mmCIF file with all atom_site columns, C-alpha atoms in Angstrom:
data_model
loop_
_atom_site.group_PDB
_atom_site.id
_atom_site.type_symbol
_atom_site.label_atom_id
_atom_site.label_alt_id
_atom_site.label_comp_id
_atom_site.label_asym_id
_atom_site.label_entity_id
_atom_site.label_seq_id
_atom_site.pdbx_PDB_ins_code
_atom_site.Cartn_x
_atom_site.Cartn_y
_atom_site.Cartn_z
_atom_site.occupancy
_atom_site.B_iso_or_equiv
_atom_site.pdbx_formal_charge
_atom_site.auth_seq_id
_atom_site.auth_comp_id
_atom_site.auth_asym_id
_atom_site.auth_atom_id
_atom_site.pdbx_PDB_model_num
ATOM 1  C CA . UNK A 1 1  ? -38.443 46.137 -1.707 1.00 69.00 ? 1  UNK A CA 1
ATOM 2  C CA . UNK A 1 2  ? -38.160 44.976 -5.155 1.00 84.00 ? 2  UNK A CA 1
ATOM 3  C CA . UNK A 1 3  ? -34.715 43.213 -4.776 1.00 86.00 ? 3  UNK A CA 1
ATOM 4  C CA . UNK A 1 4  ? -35.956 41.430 -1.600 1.00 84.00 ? 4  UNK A CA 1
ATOM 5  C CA . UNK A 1 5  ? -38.936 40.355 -3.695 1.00 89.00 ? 5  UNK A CA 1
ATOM 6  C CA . UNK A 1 6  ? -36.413 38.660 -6.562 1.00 93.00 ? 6  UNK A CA 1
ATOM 7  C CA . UNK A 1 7  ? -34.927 36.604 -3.487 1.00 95.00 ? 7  UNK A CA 1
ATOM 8  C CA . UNK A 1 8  ? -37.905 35.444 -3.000 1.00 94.00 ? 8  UNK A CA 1
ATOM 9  C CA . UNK A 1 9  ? -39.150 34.863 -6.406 1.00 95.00 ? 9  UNK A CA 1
ATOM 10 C CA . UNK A 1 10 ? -35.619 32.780 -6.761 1.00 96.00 ? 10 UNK A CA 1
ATOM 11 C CA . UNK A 1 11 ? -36.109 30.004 -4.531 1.00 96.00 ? 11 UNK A CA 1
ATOM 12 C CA . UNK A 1 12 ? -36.618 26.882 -5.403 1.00 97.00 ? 12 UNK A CA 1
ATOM 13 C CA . UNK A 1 13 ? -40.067 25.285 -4.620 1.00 97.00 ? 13 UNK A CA 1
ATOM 14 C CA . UNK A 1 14 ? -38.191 23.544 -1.349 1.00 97.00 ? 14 UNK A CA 1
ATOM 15 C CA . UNK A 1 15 ? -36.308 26.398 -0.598 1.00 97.00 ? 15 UNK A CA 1
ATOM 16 C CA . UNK A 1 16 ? -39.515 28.255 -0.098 1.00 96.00 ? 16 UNK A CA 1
ATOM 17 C CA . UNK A 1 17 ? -41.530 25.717 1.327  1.00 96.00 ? 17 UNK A CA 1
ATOM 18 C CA . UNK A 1 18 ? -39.091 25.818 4.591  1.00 97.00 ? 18 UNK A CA 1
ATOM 19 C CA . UNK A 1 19 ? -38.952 29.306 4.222  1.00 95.00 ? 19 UNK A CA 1
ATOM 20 C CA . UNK A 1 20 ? -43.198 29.666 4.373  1.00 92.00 ? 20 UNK A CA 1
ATOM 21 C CA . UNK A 1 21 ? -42.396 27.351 7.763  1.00 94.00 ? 21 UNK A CA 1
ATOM 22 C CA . UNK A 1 22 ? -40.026 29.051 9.019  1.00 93.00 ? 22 UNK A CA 1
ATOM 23 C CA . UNK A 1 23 ? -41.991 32.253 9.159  1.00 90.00 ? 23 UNK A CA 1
ATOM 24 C CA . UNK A 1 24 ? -44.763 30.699 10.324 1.00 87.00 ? 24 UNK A CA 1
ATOM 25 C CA . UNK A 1 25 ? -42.848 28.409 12.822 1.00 90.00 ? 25 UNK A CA 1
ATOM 26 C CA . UNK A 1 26 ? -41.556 31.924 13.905 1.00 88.00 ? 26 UNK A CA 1
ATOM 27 C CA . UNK A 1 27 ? -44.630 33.865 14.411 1.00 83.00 ? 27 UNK A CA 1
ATOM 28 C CA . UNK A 1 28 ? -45.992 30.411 16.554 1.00 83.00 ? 28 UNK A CA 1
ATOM 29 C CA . UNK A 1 29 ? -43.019 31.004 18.933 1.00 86.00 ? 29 UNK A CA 1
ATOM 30 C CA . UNK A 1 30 ? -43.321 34.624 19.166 1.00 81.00 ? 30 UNK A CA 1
ATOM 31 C CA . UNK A 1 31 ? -46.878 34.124 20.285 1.00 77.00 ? 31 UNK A CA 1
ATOM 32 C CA . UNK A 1 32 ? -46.327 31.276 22.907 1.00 81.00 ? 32 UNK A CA 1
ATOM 33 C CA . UNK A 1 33 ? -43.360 34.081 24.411 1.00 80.00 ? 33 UNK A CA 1
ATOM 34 C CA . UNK A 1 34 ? -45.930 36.318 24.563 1.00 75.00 ? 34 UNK A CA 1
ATOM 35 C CA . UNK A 1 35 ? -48.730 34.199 26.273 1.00 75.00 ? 35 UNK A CA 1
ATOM 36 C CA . UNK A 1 36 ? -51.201 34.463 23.484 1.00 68.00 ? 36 UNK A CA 1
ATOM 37 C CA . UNK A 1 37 ? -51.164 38.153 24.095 1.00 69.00 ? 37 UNK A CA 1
ATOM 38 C CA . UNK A 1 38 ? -49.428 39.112 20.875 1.00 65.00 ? 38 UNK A CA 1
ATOM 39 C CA . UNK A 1 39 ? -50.563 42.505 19.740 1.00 68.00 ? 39 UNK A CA 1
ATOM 40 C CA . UNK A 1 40 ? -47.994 43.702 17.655 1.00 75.00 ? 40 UNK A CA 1
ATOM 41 C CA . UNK A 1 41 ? -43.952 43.445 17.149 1.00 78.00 ? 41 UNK A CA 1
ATOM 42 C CA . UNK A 1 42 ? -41.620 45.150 15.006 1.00 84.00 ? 42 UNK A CA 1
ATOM 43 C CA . UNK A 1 43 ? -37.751 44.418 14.081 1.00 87.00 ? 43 UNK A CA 1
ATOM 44 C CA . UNK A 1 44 ? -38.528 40.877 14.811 1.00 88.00 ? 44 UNK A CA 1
ATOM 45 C CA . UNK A 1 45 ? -34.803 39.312 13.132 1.00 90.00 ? 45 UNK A CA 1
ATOM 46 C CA . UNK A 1 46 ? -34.134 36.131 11.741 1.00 93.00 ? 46 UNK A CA 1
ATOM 47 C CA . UNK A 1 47 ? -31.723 34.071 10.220 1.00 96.00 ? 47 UNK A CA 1
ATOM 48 C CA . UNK A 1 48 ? -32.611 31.500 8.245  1.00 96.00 ? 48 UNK A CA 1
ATOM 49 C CA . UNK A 1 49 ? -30.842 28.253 6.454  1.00 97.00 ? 49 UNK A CA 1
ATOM 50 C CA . UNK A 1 50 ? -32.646 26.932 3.350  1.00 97.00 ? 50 UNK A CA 1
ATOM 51 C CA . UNK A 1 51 ? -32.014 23.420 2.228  1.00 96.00 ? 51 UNK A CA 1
ATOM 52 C CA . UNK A 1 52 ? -28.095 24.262 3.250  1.00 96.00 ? 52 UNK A CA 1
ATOM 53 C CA . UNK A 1 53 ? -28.601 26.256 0.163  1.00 96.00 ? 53 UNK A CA 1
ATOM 54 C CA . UNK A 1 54 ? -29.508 29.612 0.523  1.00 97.00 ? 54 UNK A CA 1
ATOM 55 C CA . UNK A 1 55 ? -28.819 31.934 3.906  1.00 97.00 ? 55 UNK A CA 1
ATOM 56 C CA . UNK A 1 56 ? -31.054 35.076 4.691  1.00 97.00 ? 56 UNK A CA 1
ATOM 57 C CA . UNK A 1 57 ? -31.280 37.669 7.520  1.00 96.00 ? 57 UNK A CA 1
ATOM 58 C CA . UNK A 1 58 ? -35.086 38.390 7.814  1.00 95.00 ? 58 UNK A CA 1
ATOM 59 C CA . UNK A 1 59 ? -36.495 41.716 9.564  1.00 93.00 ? 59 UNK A CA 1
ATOM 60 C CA . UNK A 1 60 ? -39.917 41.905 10.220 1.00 90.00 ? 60 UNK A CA 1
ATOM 61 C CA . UNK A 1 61 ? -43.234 42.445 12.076 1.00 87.00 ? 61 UNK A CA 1
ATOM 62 C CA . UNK A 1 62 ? -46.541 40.968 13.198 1.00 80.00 ? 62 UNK A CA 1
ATOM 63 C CA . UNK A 1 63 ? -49.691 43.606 13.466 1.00 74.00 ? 63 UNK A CA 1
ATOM 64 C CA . UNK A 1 64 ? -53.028 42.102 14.454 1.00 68.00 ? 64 UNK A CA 1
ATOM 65 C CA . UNK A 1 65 ? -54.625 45.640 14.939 1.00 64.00 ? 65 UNK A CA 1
ATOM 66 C CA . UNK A 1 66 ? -55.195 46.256 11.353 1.00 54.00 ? 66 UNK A CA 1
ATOM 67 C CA . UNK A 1 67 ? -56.972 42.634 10.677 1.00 54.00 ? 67 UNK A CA 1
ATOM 68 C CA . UNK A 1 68 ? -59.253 41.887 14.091 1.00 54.00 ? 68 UNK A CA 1
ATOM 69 C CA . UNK A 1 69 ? -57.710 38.716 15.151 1.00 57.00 ? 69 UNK A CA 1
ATOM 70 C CA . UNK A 1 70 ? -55.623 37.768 11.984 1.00 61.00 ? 70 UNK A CA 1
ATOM 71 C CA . UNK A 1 71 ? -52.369 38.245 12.347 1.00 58.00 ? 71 UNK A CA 1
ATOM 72 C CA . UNK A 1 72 ? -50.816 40.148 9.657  1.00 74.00 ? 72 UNK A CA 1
ATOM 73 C CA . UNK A 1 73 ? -46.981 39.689 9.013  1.00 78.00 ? 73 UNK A CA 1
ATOM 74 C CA . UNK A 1 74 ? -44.640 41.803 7.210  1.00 85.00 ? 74 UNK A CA 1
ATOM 75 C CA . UNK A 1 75 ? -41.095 41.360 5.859  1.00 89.00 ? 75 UNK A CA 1
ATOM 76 C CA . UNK A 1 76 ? -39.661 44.991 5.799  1.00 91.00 ? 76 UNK A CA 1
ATOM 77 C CA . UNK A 1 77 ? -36.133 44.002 5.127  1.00 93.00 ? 77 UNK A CA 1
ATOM 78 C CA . UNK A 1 78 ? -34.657 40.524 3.615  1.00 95.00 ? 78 UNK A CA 1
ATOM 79 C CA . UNK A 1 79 ? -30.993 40.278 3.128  1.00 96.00 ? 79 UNK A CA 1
ATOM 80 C CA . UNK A 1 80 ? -29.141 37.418 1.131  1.00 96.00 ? 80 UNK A CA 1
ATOM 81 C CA . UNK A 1 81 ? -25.555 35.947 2.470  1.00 97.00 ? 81 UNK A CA 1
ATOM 82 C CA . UNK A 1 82 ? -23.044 35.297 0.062  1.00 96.00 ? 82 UNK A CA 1
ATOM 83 C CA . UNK A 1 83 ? -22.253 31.629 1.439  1.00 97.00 ? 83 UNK A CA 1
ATOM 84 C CA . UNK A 1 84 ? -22.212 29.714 4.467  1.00 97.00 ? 84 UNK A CA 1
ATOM 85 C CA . UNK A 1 85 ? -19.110 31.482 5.804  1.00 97.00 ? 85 UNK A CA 1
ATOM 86 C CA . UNK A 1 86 ? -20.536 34.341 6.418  1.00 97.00 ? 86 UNK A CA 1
ATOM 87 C CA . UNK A 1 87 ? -24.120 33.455 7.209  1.00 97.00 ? 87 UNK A CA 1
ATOM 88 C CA . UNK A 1 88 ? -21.867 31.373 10.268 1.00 97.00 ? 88 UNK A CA 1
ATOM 89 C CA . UNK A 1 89 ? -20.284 34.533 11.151 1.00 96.00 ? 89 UNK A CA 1
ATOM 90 C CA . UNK A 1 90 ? -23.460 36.727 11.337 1.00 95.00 ? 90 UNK A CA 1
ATOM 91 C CA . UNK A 1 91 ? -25.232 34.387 13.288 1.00 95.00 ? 91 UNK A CA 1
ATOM 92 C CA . UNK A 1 92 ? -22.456 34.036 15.595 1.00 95.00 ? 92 UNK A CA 1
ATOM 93 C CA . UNK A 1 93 ? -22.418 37.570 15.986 1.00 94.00 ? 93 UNK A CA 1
ATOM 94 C CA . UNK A 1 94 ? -25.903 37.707 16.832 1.00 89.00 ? 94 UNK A CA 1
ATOM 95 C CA . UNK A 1 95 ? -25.712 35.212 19.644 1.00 90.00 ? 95 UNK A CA 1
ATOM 96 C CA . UNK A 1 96 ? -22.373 37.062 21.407 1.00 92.00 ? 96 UNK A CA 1
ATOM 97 C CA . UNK A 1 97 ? -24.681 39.901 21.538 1.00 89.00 ? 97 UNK A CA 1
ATOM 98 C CA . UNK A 1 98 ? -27.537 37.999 23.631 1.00 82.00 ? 98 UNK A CA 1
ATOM 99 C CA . UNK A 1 99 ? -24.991 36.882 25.815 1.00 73.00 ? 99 UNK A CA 1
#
């Protein structure tokens, strides 16, 4: 976890500002799927775009058992794209595969 911690610790102020709403723009939707009813999820993936700058495939998972009725999140895997190119090609991939 320590190398997913550095990408972290590496973005810019703006960088991680969209990526504290993305998360949190992510956990809102998962909830509305789920009718309020949101107990717990795991392997929840994400790809995110930051400031055109910096491309990450998130994994991770929302508990609300441990915490009452706060909603605990959890990254459990972060992975860093080289570039564009291939952030384009695994989210590409990832969409054939819903279809």
């Amino acid at each position: 976890m320590k190398e997913e911690f550095e990408i972290i610790n590496k973005l810019t102020p703006e960088q991680r500002l969209e990526f504290d709403k993305d998360m949190q723009q992510l956990f809102l939707e998962c909830h509305k799927t789920l009718n309020d009813k949101m107990q717990k999820l795991k392997d929840v993936i994400v790809n995110l775009n930051l400031c055109d700058e910096v491309y990450l495939k998130v994994i991770c998972e929302y508990d609300n058992a441990i915490s009452g009725d706060d909603v605990k999140g959890r990254i459990t895997h972060l992975y860093k794209y080289n570039n564009r190119k291939e952030y384009d090609l695994a989210v590409a991939v990832d969409r054939a595969s819903l279809n």
